[in-house]
């Protein structure tokens, strides 16, 4: 643990074996899937408390076993494919959402790195890295992969021969074309300050305590990124794709069972990814000494909670309002922010 | 070894997917295989060590093909096959074959040349993005600026074409509703 992460990415590479990456991938898949499941429970509880309800209470203590009940329900439900749907595309669409969400997670720092103790047979002594694939252009890769994730809702909506579905798919395209510009431009200003696209460099840049966090230098970019992040993960002010009150369930109308569940695992994994990006890029990230890892978990948890909080307090907006917001308000602000940042850097 | 395996895997997948794009009569299959093929092309950049270009390929084409999808959504029923109108298959075959042949010749020609050197080789130690930036802003500065200007022109003309009633909200615009009502009244 002491040799890595603080140093440049290049120094850590020789330690990383394919076995370590494989173990890391399994850990990410297992833990994030579990957190995604747990996230649904937390979401229902938090929403319930904010609306002065109790939320799930009947299954197990405080309704904790509701998770298991929901899981069993999802796994045992009949997997229905509508008669006129394009069968193949309909069936792979949820997999695209879930897979791209986890591919995006492969390039962000999740949990500290560690070496498996020697006394464990077969795997002993393997170094498990913090970032499964430590790319030099990590941020761009993660954003690109999360953008590719929107092909899931798009294909699902278009293939299911259902009018609500096609409206959901059209809204997916609208939403994607609106927020994508804001995401890229908002994160460009911090990238200019740090001069790198690697998460490790971002983390190193902010190691000087709270005062050196990028949020103080780039408050505008932080707010813009957060807004775009909500749109990217279909969270509430911008969850046009499945607005129950307007389009039944949008792209997910015809789905049942585990295929429907995979959309949700993908959405929650994306929420975690956006939280990690916000924490590493703007809020100082992790530190390798002592309990520094606890703090990034707290930061990620805060962003996760913020998403639920916003869902409890704000209404949906219409698609044209989203386009208006992204193109006419946020994009000019982001451009001005970049311009000011550039001038300050040059001076 | 990994590179060879990865290269052949990506090659087979990309060619297969683009074949589906060309040969399929279902717009959904064609679009999806186009998107998947474009994403897989970024794999070649990653194998070559050009991470930055690979990710740019990913980001740009994911967005671009998403826009194509929205056109497909407007013009076609995605769940049905499309009846293609081929008026002159022989001409299509000859022209398509010829242009494909010329392209293959053009891109395969450098195989027989020893004189190929990288004019702007990658530097160790500094990132991919910096290398691309250096070349863009030194050797290719004028094409870069011209491209930027062309995109600006395209954007302005797009706004002018689409923005005739920009000051009115689409949901508040009742002119279409009024038209329907008058037609109903006439009946």
Short mmCIF file of C-alpha atoms in Angstrom, two decimals:
data_model
loop_
_atom_site.label_atom_id
_atom_site.label_comp_id
_atom_site.label_asym_id
_atom_site.label_seq_id
_atom_site.Cartn_x
_atom_site.Cartn_y
_atom_site.Cartn_z
CA UNK A 1 0.00 0.00 0.00
CA UNK A 2 2.82 2.40 0.75
CA UNK A 3 4.52 2.07 -2.59
CA UNK A 4 1.62 2.98 -4.82
CA UNK A 5 -1.03 5.50 -5.64
CA UNK A 6 0.91 8.44 -4.28
CA UNK A 7 3.45 7.92 -7.03
CA UNK A 8 2.82 8.31 -10.70
CA UNK A 9 0.76 5.68 -12.46
CA UNK A 10 3.80 4.38 -14.31
CA UNK A 11 5.49 3.24 -11.11
CA UNK A 12 2.59 1.05 -10.08
CA UNK A 13 2.30 -0.78 -13.37
CA UNK A 14 5.02 -3.41 -12.92
CA UNK A 15 3.38 -4.74 -9.76
CA UNK A 16 0.04 -5.32 -11.39
CA UNK A 17 -0.45 -8.83 -12.72
CA UNK A 18 -3.36 -10.12 -14.75
CA UNK A 19 -4.44 -12.14 -11.72
CA UNK A 20 -4.62 -8.98 -9.64
CA UNK A 21 -6.73 -7.24 -12.26
CA UNK A 22 -8.99 -10.29 -12.49
CA UNK A 23 -9.50 -10.35 -8.73
CA UNK A 24 -10.18 -6.62 -8.80
CA UNK A 25 -12.77 -7.07 -11.54
CA UNK A 26 -14.53 -9.77 -9.54
CA UNK A 27 -14.48 -7.56 -6.43
CA UNK A 28 -15.93 -4.59 -8.35
CA UNK A 29 -18.65 -6.74 -9.90
CA UNK A 30 -19.63 -8.38 -6.63
CA UNK A 31 -19.44 -5.36 -4.34
CA UNK A 32 -20.99 -2.80 -6.69
CA UNK A 33 -23.83 -5.15 -7.62
CA UNK A 34 -24.50 -5.66 -3.92
CA UNK A 35 -24.31 -1.89 -3.26
CA UNK A 36 -26.65 -1.30 -6.20
CA UNK A 37 -29.15 -3.66 -4.63
CA UNK A 38 -28.68 -2.07 -1.23
CA UNK A 39 -28.98 1.33 -2.89
CA UNK A 40 -32.57 0.63 -3.87
CA UNK A 41 -33.37 -0.11 -0.24
CA UNK A 42 -31.58 3.02 1.00
CA UNK A 43 -33.35 5.07 -1.65
CA UNK A 44 -36.76 3.87 -0.53
CA UNK A 45 -35.91 4.45 3.13
CA UNK A 46 -34.49 7.93 2.58
CA UNK A 47 -37.40 8.98 0.38
CA UNK A 48 -39.80 7.59 2.96
CA UNK A 49 -38.24 9.49 5.85
CA UNK A 50 -38.17 12.71 3.88
CA UNK A 51 -41.87 12.29 3.14
CA UNK A 52 -42.66 11.28 6.74
CA UNK A 53 -43.37 7.65 5.90
CA UNK A 54 -41.68 4.51 7.16
CA UNK A 55 -40.80 2.85 3.86
CA UNK A 56 -40.34 -0.94 3.68
CA UNK A 57 -40.86 -2.32 7.20
CA UNK A 58 -42.41 -5.77 7.01
CA UNK A 59 -39.64 -8.08 5.78
CA UNK A 60 -36.97 -8.49 8.45
CA UNK A 61 -35.74 -5.84 10.92
CA UNK A 62 -36.50 -2.35 9.52
CA UNK A 63 -37.40 -4.04 6.26
CA UNK A 64 -33.78 -4.98 5.62
CA UNK A 65 -34.62 -8.34 4.11
CA UNK A 66 -36.78 -6.57 1.53
CA UNK A 67 -33.58 -6.64 -0.52
CA UNK A 68 -33.51 -10.43 -0.57
CA UNK A 69 -37.22 -10.55 -1.30
CA UNK A 70 -36.82 -8.17 -4.23
CA UNK A 71 -33.83 -10.13 -5.52
CA UNK A 72 -35.72 -13.42 -5.39
CA UNK A 73 -38.68 -11.79 -7.10
CA UNK A 74 -36.51 -10.38 -9.91
CA UNK A 75 -34.72 -13.66 -10.49
CA UNK A 76 -37.80 -15.83 -10.54
CA UNK A 77 -40.09 -13.61 -12.61
CA UNK A 78 -40.95 -14.72 -16.12
CA UNK A 79 -38.72 -13.19 -18.76
CA UNK A 80 -41.27 -11.81 -21.23
CA UNK A 81 -40.35 -10.74 -24.76
CA UNK A 82 -43.20 -8.93 -26.56
CA UNK A 83 -44.53 -10.52 -29.73
CA UNK A 84 -43.63 -7.79 -32.22
CA UNK A 85 -40.39 -6.77 -30.57
CA UNK A 86 -37.02 -7.16 -32.21
CA UNK A 87 -36.09 -10.14 -30.07
CA UNK A 88 -32.29 -10.00 -30.21
CA UNK A 89 -31.91 -6.27 -29.61
CA UNK A 90 -34.60 -6.36 -26.93
CA UNK A 91 -32.65 -9.01 -25.06
CA UNK A 92 -29.19 -7.43 -25.25
CA UNK A 93 -30.26 -3.86 -24.40
CA UNK A 94 -30.22 -4.30 -20.58
CA UNK A 95 -26.87 -6.05 -20.83
CA UNK A 96 -25.43 -2.99 -22.60
CA UNK A 97 -26.52 -0.73 -19.74
CA UNK A 98 -25.12 -3.00 -17.03
CA UNK A 99 -21.91 -3.88 -18.88
CA UNK A 100 -20.95 -0.31 -19.81
CA UNK A 101 -21.62 0.83 -16.24
CA UNK A 102 -19.14 -1.74 -14.94
CA UNK A 103 -16.61 -1.05 -17.72
CA UNK A 104 -16.71 2.61 -16.67
CA UNK A 105 -16.02 1.52 -13.09
CA UNK A 106 -12.89 -0.32 -14.24
CA UNK A 107 -11.07 3.00 -14.79
CA UNK A 108 -11.98 4.81 -11.56
CA UNK A 109 -10.37 4.21 -8.17
CA UNK A 110 -12.63 1.87 -6.19
CA UNK A 111 -11.41 0.75 -2.74
CA UNK A 112 -7.75 0.85 -1.69
CA UNK A 113 -5.16 -1.41 -3.25
CA UNK A 114 -3.91 -4.31 -1.16
CA UNK A 115 -1.77 -7.42 -1.33
CA UNK A 116 -3.40 -10.75 -0.59
CA UNK A 117 -1.62 -12.34 2.42
CA UNK A 118 0.86 -15.11 1.69
CA UNK A 119 -0.86 -17.79 3.76
CA UNK A 120 -3.84 -17.96 1.43
CA UNK A 121 -3.25 -20.77 -1.09
CA UNK A 122 -3.10 -20.06 -4.85
CA UNK A 123 -3.79 -16.32 -4.62
CA UNK A 124 -1.29 -15.45 -1.87
CA UNK A 125 0.98 -12.49 -2.59
CA UNK A 126 -1.07 -11.14 -5.47
CA UNK A 127 -1.20 -7.36 -5.63
CA UNK A 128 -4.72 -6.07 -6.23
CA UNK A 129 -4.65 -2.54 -7.65
CA UNK A 130 -7.00 0.25 -6.69
CA UNK A 131 -7.86 1.05 -10.30
CA UNK A 132 -8.46 -2.04 -12.40
CA UNK A 133 -7.28 -0.36 -15.63
CA UNK A 134 -5.14 2.65 -14.80
CA UNK A 135 -5.43 4.62 -18.04
CA UNK A 136 -3.67 7.92 -18.60
CA UNK A 137 -6.91 9.31 -19.99
CA UNK A 138 -9.14 7.84 -17.32
CA UNK A 139 -11.67 10.67 -17.11
CA UNK A 140 -12.42 10.73 -20.83
CA UNK A 141 -12.71 6.95 -20.91
CA UNK A 142 -15.17 6.88 -18.02
CA UNK A 143 -17.31 9.65 -19.52
CA UNK A 144 -17.27 7.95 -22.93
CA UNK A 145 -18.24 4.60 -21.46
CA UNK A 146 -21.06 6.12 -19.44
CA UNK A 147 -22.28 7.84 -22.60
CA UNK A 148 -22.22 4.48 -24.40
CA UNK A 149 -24.41 3.18 -21.58
CA UNK A 150 -27.32 5.24 -22.90
CA UNK A 151 -27.49 2.86 -25.85
CA UNK A 152 -29.22 0.49 -23.45
CA UNK A 153 -32.36 2.63 -22.96
CA UNK A 154 -32.25 3.75 -26.59
CA UNK A 155 -32.19 0.22 -28.04
CA UNK A 156 -34.64 -1.04 -25.44
CA UNK A 157 -37.13 1.67 -26.35
CA UNK A 158 -36.74 1.23 -30.08
CA UNK A 159 -36.91 -2.56 -30.15
CA UNK A 160 -39.98 -3.18 -28.00
CA UNK A 161 -42.73 -2.12 -30.46
CA UNK A 162 -44.40 -0.03 -27.80
CA UNK A 163 -45.28 3.65 -28.07
CA UNK A 164 -44.17 4.47 -24.55
CA UNK A 165 -40.93 2.72 -25.34
CA UNK A 166 -40.27 4.72 -28.48
CA UNK A 167 -41.01 7.97 -26.62
CA UNK A 168 -38.56 6.86 -23.97
CA UNK A 169 -35.96 6.13 -26.66
CA UNK A 170 -36.51 9.53 -28.30
CA UNK A 171 -36.10 11.18 -24.91
CA UNK A 172 -32.88 9.22 -24.39
CA UNK A 173 -31.44 10.73 -27.56
CA UNK A 174 -32.64 14.22 -26.58
CA UNK A 175 -31.20 13.92 -23.10
CA UNK A 176 -27.90 12.54 -24.34
CA UNK A 177 -27.42 15.26 -26.94
CA UNK A 178 -28.25 17.90 -24.32
CA UNK A 179 -26.13 16.99 -21.32
CA UNK A 180 -23.11 15.50 -23.07
CA UNK A 181 -21.78 18.91 -24.07
CA UNK A 182 -22.13 20.24 -20.53
CA UNK A 183 -20.36 17.26 -18.98
CA UNK A 184 -17.38 17.60 -21.28
CA UNK A 185 -17.08 21.37 -21.03
CA UNK A 186 -17.59 21.52 -17.26
CA UNK A 187 -14.85 19.00 -16.56
CA UNK A 188 -12.51 20.66 -19.07
CA UNK A 189 -11.70 23.57 -16.73
CA UNK A 190 -10.33 21.37 -13.90
CA UNK A 191 -8.48 19.32 -16.53
CA UNK A 192 -6.80 22.54 -17.72
CA UNK A 193 -5.75 23.38 -14.15
CA UNK A 194 -4.31 19.95 -13.42
CA UNK A 195 -2.94 19.41 -16.92
CA UNK A 196 -3.74 15.72 -17.00
CA UNK A 197 -6.60 13.34 -17.70
CA UNK A 198 -5.54 10.75 -15.15
CA UNK A 199 -7.45 10.28 -11.90
CA UNK A 200 -4.18 9.67 -10.06
CA UNK A 201 -2.85 13.08 -11.14
CA UNK A 202 -6.09 14.74 -10.06
CA UNK A 203 -5.76 13.08 -6.69
CA UNK A 204 -2.11 14.13 -6.28
CA UNK A 205 -2.93 17.71 -7.22
CA UNK A 206 -5.28 18.04 -4.24
CA UNK A 207 -3.24 16.34 -1.53
CA UNK A 208 -2.68 19.54 0.49
CA UNK A 209 -5.78 19.29 2.65
CA UNK A 210 -9.21 20.81 2.25
CA UNK A 211 -7.80 24.15 1.08
CA UNK A 212 -6.34 22.59 -2.07
CA UNK A 213 -9.56 20.96 -3.22
CA UNK A 214 -10.50 21.94 -6.74
CA UNK A 215 -14.04 22.85 -5.70
CA UNK A 216 -12.73 26.16 -4.29
CA UNK A 217 -11.01 27.04 -7.56
CA UNK A 218 -13.77 25.67 -9.79
CA UNK A 219 -17.11 26.08 -7.99
CA UNK A 220 -18.95 26.76 -11.26
CA UNK A 221 -17.52 23.68 -12.95
CA UNK A 222 -18.47 21.61 -9.90
CA UNK A 223 -22.11 22.70 -10.00
CA UNK A 224 -22.28 22.21 -13.77
CA UNK A 225 -20.75 18.75 -13.51
CA UNK A 226 -23.18 17.80 -10.78
CA UNK A 227 -26.17 18.92 -12.85
CA UNK A 228 -24.88 17.08 -15.91
CA UNK A 229 -24.16 14.06 -13.72
CA UNK A 230 -27.79 13.97 -12.62
CA UNK A 231 -28.80 14.00 -16.28
CA UNK A 232 -26.22 11.35 -17.09
CA UNK A 233 -27.58 8.93 -14.50
CA UNK A 234 -31.28 9.72 -15.18
CA UNK A 235 -31.75 10.99 -11.65
CA UNK A 236 -34.83 12.88 -10.75
CA UNK A 237 -34.97 16.37 -12.06
CA UNK A 238 -33.92 14.87 -15.40
CA UNK A 239 -35.36 11.35 -15.37
CA UNK A 240 -37.27 11.96 -18.58
CA UNK A 241 -36.67 8.45 -19.86
CA UNK A 242 -39.03 6.76 -17.45
CA UNK A 243 -41.23 9.47 -16.07
CA UNK A 244 -44.02 7.31 -14.69
CA UNK A 245 -46.59 10.07 -14.84
CA UNK A 246 -46.04 10.79 -18.52
CA UNK A 247 -44.75 7.74 -20.38
CA UNK A 248 -45.70 4.82 -18.06
CA UNK A 249 -42.16 3.56 -17.66
CA UNK A 250 -40.57 4.81 -20.85
CA UNK A 251 -37.94 2.51 -22.25
CA UNK A 252 -38.48 -0.08 -19.49
CA UNK A 253 -42.22 -0.50 -20.07
CA UNK A 254 -42.07 -3.98 -21.59
CA UNK A 255 -39.30 -5.39 -19.44
CA UNK A 256 -39.74 -7.81 -16.59
CA UNK A 257 -37.63 -9.81 -14.21
CA UNK A 258 -33.87 -9.69 -14.28
CA UNK A 259 -33.66 -7.79 -17.57
CA UNK A 260 -35.51 -4.94 -15.90
CA UNK A 261 -33.27 -5.36 -12.87
CA UNK A 262 -30.16 -4.99 -15.01
CA UNK A 263 -31.23 -1.47 -16.03
CA UNK A 264 -31.33 -0.62 -12.35
CA UNK A 265 -28.00 -2.20 -11.52
CA UNK A 266 -26.55 -0.14 -14.38
CA UNK A 267 -28.21 3.04 -13.14
CA UNK A 268 -26.97 2.59 -9.57
CA UNK A 269 -23.48 1.66 -10.75
CA UNK A 270 -23.50 4.86 -12.82
CA UNK A 271 -24.58 6.84 -9.77
CA UNK A 272 -21.60 5.43 -7.89
CA UNK A 273 -19.28 6.22 -10.81
CA UNK A 274 -20.46 9.83 -11.02
CA UNK A 275 -20.09 10.15 -7.25
CA UNK A 276 -16.53 8.83 -7.43
CA UNK A 277 -15.63 11.19 -10.29
CA UNK A 278 -17.06 14.18 -8.39
CA UNK A 279 -15.23 13.14 -5.22
CA UNK A 280 -11.86 12.58 -6.93
CA UNK A 281 -11.97 15.54 -9.31
CA UNK A 282 -13.48 18.22 -7.10
CA UNK A 283 -13.38 17.08 -3.47
CA UNK A 284 -9.81 15.94 -2.99
CA UNK A 285 -10.25 12.23 -3.66
CA UNK A 286 -8.52 9.72 -1.42
CA UNK A 287 -5.29 9.78 0.50
CA UNK A 288 -3.15 6.72 0.99
CA UNK A 289 -2.14 7.37 4.58
CA UNK A 290 -4.09 5.97 7.49
CA UNK A 291 -7.82 6.13 7.12
CA UNK A 292 -7.78 8.37 4.06
CA UNK A 293 -9.88 5.80 2.25
CA UNK A 294 -12.68 6.26 4.72
CA UNK A 295 -13.04 9.85 3.59
CA UNK A 296 -13.57 9.07 -0.07
CA UNK A 297 -16.21 6.54 0.90
CA UNK A 298 -17.87 9.28 2.95
CA UNK A 299 -17.66 11.70 0.02
CA UNK A 300 -19.12 9.13 -2.38
CA UNK A 301 -21.85 8.35 0.13
CA UNK A 302 -22.61 12.06 0.42
CA UNK A 303 -23.09 12.41 -3.34
CA UNK A 304 -25.23 9.27 -3.39
CA UNK A 305 -27.35 10.74 -0.61
CA UNK A 306 -27.53 14.06 -2.45
CA UNK A 307 -29.07 12.29 -5.44
CA UNK A 308 -31.78 10.78 -3.23
CA UNK A 309 -32.29 14.09 -1.45
CA UNK A 310 -32.82 15.92 -4.73
CA UNK A 311 -35.24 13.21 -5.82
CA UNK A 312 -37.29 13.77 -2.67
CA UNK A 313 -37.37 17.55 -3.02
CA UNK A 314 -37.56 18.46 -6.71
CA UNK A 315 -40.17 17.76 -9.40
CA UNK A 316 -39.42 16.40 -12.86
CA UNK A 317 -38.79 18.78 -15.71
CA UNK A 318 -40.02 18.54 -19.29
CA UNK A 319 -37.74 17.48 -22.19
CA UNK A 320 -37.84 20.95 -23.76
CA UNK A 321 -36.89 22.48 -20.41
CA UNK A 322 -33.91 20.13 -20.24
CA UNK A 323 -32.76 21.17 -23.71
CA UNK A 324 -33.29 24.82 -22.85
CA UNK A 325 -31.34 24.42 -19.62
CA UNK A 326 -28.42 22.53 -21.16
CA UNK A 327 -27.96 24.47 -24.39
CA UNK A 328 -29.02 27.98 -23.46
CA UNK A 329 -27.94 28.25 -19.81
CA UNK A 330 -25.37 25.65 -18.81
CA UNK A 331 -23.32 25.51 -21.99
CA UNK A 332 -22.63 29.27 -22.16
CA UNK A 333 -21.77 29.29 -18.45
CA UNK A 334 -19.39 26.39 -18.99
CA UNK A 335 -17.75 28.15 -21.94
CA UNK A 336 -17.31 31.39 -19.95
CA UNK A 337 -15.89 29.35 -17.09
CA UNK A 338 -13.34 27.76 -19.42
CA UNK A 339 -12.43 31.16 -20.87
CA UNK A 340 -11.87 32.70 -17.42
CA UNK A 341 -9.85 29.66 -16.31
CA UNK A 342 -7.69 29.91 -19.41
CA UNK A 343 -7.07 33.64 -18.86
CA UNK A 344 -6.16 33.06 -15.21
CA UNK A 345 -3.76 30.24 -16.15
CA UNK A 346 -2.07 32.39 -18.79
CA UNK A 347 -1.66 35.46 -16.57
CA UNK B 1 1.01 -12.21 -28.12
CA UNK B 2 -1.87 -10.40 -26.42
CA UNK B 3 -1.72 -7.78 -29.13
CA UNK B 4 -2.06 -10.35 -31.91
CA UNK B 5 -4.99 -12.09 -30.26
CA UNK B 6 -6.67 -8.75 -29.54
CA UNK B 7 -6.01 -7.49 -33.06
CA UNK B 8 -7.55 -10.51 -34.76
CA UNK B 9 -10.47 -10.50 -32.34
CA UNK B 10 -11.21 -6.84 -32.99
CA UNK B 11 -10.68 -7.26 -36.76
CA UNK B 12 -13.10 -10.14 -37.09
CA UNK B 13 -15.68 -8.43 -34.90
CA UNK B 14 -15.39 -5.08 -36.67
CA UNK B 15 -15.61 -6.53 -40.17
CA UNK B 16 -18.48 -8.78 -39.15
CA UNK B 17 -20.40 -5.92 -37.58
CA UNK B 18 -19.91 -3.60 -40.54
CA UNK B 19 -21.03 -6.42 -42.86
CA UNK B 20 -24.22 -6.58 -40.84
CA UNK B 21 -24.55 -2.80 -41.20
CA UNK B 22 -24.37 -3.05 -44.98
CA UNK B 23 -26.33 -6.23 -45.54
CA UNK B 24 -29.10 -6.04 -42.95
CA UNK B 25 -32.53 -4.84 -44.00
CA UNK B 26 -33.56 -4.04 -40.47
CA UNK B 27 -32.71 -0.47 -39.52
CA UNK B 28 -32.24 -1.38 -35.87
CA UNK B 29 -29.69 -4.10 -36.66
CA UNK B 30 -27.87 -1.83 -39.09
CA UNK B 31 -27.62 1.08 -36.63
CA UNK B 32 -26.67 -1.10 -33.69
CA UNK B 33 -23.94 -2.94 -35.56
CA UNK B 34 -22.64 0.41 -36.87
CA UNK B 35 -22.42 1.76 -33.33
CA UNK B 36 -20.80 -1.41 -32.01
CA UNK B 37 -18.31 -1.46 -34.88
CA UNK B 38 -17.34 2.14 -34.27
CA UNK B 39 -16.84 1.43 -30.57
CA UNK B 40 -14.70 -1.62 -31.41
CA UNK B 41 -12.50 0.43 -33.77
CA UNK B 42 -11.31 2.31 -30.70
CA UNK B 43 -9.81 -1.02 -29.64
CA UNK B 44 -7.27 -0.74 -32.47
CA UNK B 45 -6.16 2.63 -31.15
CA UNK B 46 -5.73 1.15 -27.68
CA UNK B 47 -3.64 -1.72 -29.09
CA UNK B 48 -1.42 0.84 -30.87
CA UNK B 49 -0.92 2.74 -27.63
CA UNK B 50 -2.88 5.77 -28.84
CA UNK B 51 -5.18 5.87 -25.81
CA UNK B 52 -6.30 9.43 -26.39
CA UNK B 53 -7.39 8.84 -29.98
CA UNK B 54 -9.12 5.64 -28.92
CA UNK B 55 -11.20 7.45 -26.35
CA UNK B 56 -11.94 10.28 -28.78
CA UNK B 57 -13.17 7.69 -31.27
CA UNK B 58 -15.40 6.28 -28.54
CA UNK B 59 -16.82 9.61 -27.37
CA UNK B 60 -17.35 11.10 -30.83
CA UNK B 61 -18.96 8.12 -32.49
CA UNK B 62 -21.18 7.21 -29.58
CA UNK B 63 -22.67 10.70 -29.80
CA UNK B 64 -22.74 10.89 -33.59
CA UNK B 65 -24.51 7.57 -34.04
CA UNK B 66 -26.96 8.48 -31.29
CA UNK B 67 -27.99 11.40 -33.51
CA UNK B 68 -28.34 9.01 -36.48
CA UNK B 69 -30.60 6.82 -34.38
CA UNK B 70 -32.94 9.70 -33.78
CA UNK B 71 -33.30 10.14 -37.55
CA UNK B 72 -33.94 6.42 -37.93
CA UNK B 73 -36.58 6.73 -35.24
CA UNK B 74 -38.32 9.51 -37.13
CA UNK B 75 -38.31 7.87 -40.56
CA UNK B 76 -38.61 4.11 -40.03
CA UNK B 77 -40.49 1.54 -38.03
CA UNK B 78 -37.53 0.02 -36.28
CA UNK B 79 -39.11 -3.36 -35.67
CA UNK B 80 -39.84 -4.14 -39.34
CA UNK B 81 -37.61 -4.87 -42.32
CA UNK B 82 -37.21 -2.19 -44.94
CA UNK B 83 -38.01 -2.86 -48.60
CA UNK B 84 -35.03 -1.47 -50.45
CA UNK B 85 -35.48 -0.01 -53.90
CA UNK B 86 -32.58 -1.22 -56.01
CA UNK B 87 -33.20 0.13 -59.50
CA UNK B 88 -29.88 -0.85 -60.99
CA UNK B 89 -28.05 -3.52 -58.97
CA UNK B 90 -25.31 -4.01 -61.59
CA UNK B 91 -24.31 -0.35 -61.49
CA UNK B 92 -24.32 -0.36 -57.68
CA UNK B 93 -22.17 -3.47 -57.70
CA UNK B 94 -19.62 -2.06 -60.16
CA UNK B 95 -19.34 1.38 -58.58
CA UNK B 96 -19.25 0.05 -55.04
CA UNK B 97 -16.72 -2.62 -55.94
CA UNK B 98 -14.49 -0.17 -57.78
CA UNK B 99 -14.42 2.38 -54.98
CA UNK B 100 -13.76 -0.36 -52.43
CA UNK B 101 -10.91 -1.65 -54.59
CA UNK B 102 -9.36 1.81 -54.91
CA UNK B 103 -9.60 2.34 -51.16
CA UNK B 104 -7.95 -1.01 -50.44
CA UNK B 105 -5.13 -0.18 -52.88
CA UNK B 106 -4.62 3.24 -51.28
CA UNK B 107 -4.42 1.93 -47.73
CA UNK B 108 -2.48 -1.22 -48.59
CA UNK B 109 0.15 0.55 -50.69
CA UNK B 110 2.42 1.54 -47.76
CA UNK B 111 3.00 -2.14 -46.97
CA UNK B 112 5.52 -2.25 -49.85
CA UNK B 113 7.42 0.85 -48.84
CA UNK B 114 10.44 1.02 -46.56
CA UNK B 115 10.47 4.78 -46.52
CA UNK B 116 7.74 5.14 -43.91
CA UNK B 117 8.88 6.87 -40.75
CA UNK B 118 6.78 8.60 -38.16
CA UNK B 119 7.32 12.34 -38.65
CA UNK B 120 6.04 13.12 -35.19
CA UNK B 121 6.75 10.03 -33.10
CA UNK B 122 5.28 9.59 -29.65
CA UNK B 123 7.40 10.73 -26.76
CA UNK B 124 7.95 8.58 -23.72
CA UNK B 125 7.02 10.15 -20.45
CA UNK B 126 4.51 12.67 -21.70
CA UNK B 127 0.96 11.68 -22.36
CA UNK B 128 -0.85 10.92 -25.53
CA UNK B 129 -3.05 14.00 -25.32
CA UNK B 130 0.00 16.29 -25.23
CA UNK B 131 1.49 14.63 -28.32
CA UNK B 132 -1.71 15.02 -30.27
CA UNK B 133 -1.98 18.63 -29.14
CA UNK B 134 1.58 19.42 -30.23
CA UNK B 135 0.99 18.11 -33.74
CA UNK B 136 -2.40 19.77 -34.01
CA UNK B 137 -1.12 23.19 -33.03
CA UNK B 138 2.12 23.13 -35.03
CA UNK B 139 1.97 21.19 -38.27
CA UNK B 140 -1.80 21.00 -38.66
CA UNK B 141 -2.73 24.39 -37.24
CA UNK B 142 -4.35 25.78 -40.40
CA UNK B 143 -6.45 22.68 -41.20
CA UNK B 144 -7.46 22.61 -37.55
CA UNK B 145 -8.60 26.24 -37.57
CA UNK B 146 -10.35 25.82 -40.92
CA UNK B 147 -12.21 22.81 -39.58
CA UNK B 148 -13.23 24.84 -36.54
CA UNK B 149 -14.51 27.63 -38.79
CA UNK B 150 -16.47 25.18 -40.94
CA UNK B 151 -18.09 23.67 -37.87
CA UNK B 152 -19.00 27.16 -36.64
CA UNK B 153 -20.60 27.96 -40.01
CA UNK B 154 -22.50 24.67 -39.92
CA UNK B 155 -23.69 25.37 -36.39
CA UNK B 156 -24.90 28.88 -37.20
CA UNK B 157 -26.72 27.71 -40.32
CA UNK B 158 -28.28 24.87 -38.35
CA UNK B 159 -29.54 27.30 -35.73
CA UNK B 160 -30.94 29.59 -38.41
CA UNK B 161 -32.69 26.70 -40.17
CA UNK B 162 -34.21 25.32 -36.99
CA UNK B 163 -34.72 28.50 -35.05
CA UNK B 164 -37.53 30.28 -36.83
CA UNK B 165 -39.78 30.25 -33.79
CA UNK B 166 -37.09 30.01 -31.15
CA UNK B 167 -38.73 32.58 -28.89
CA UNK B 168 -41.89 30.45 -28.58
CA UNK B 169 -42.00 27.41 -26.37
CA UNK B 170 -42.89 24.26 -28.30
CA UNK B 171 -45.30 23.07 -25.66
CA UNK B 172 -47.03 26.43 -25.49
CA UNK B 173 -47.23 26.74 -29.26
CA UNK B 174 -50.90 26.16 -30.06
CA UNK B 175 -50.81 26.86 -33.82
CA UNK B 176 -50.91 23.14 -34.65
CA UNK B 177 -53.80 22.62 -32.24
CA UNK B 178 -55.69 25.53 -33.77
CA UNK B 179 -55.19 24.05 -37.22
CA UNK B 180 -56.62 20.72 -36.10
CA UNK B 181 -59.58 22.46 -34.49
CA UNK B 182 -60.43 24.45 -37.62
CA UNK B 183 -60.23 21.29 -39.72
CA UNK B 184 -62.61 19.60 -37.32
CA UNK B 185 -64.94 22.55 -37.52
CA UNK B 186 -64.96 22.37 -41.30
CA UNK B 187 -65.99 18.74 -41.15
#
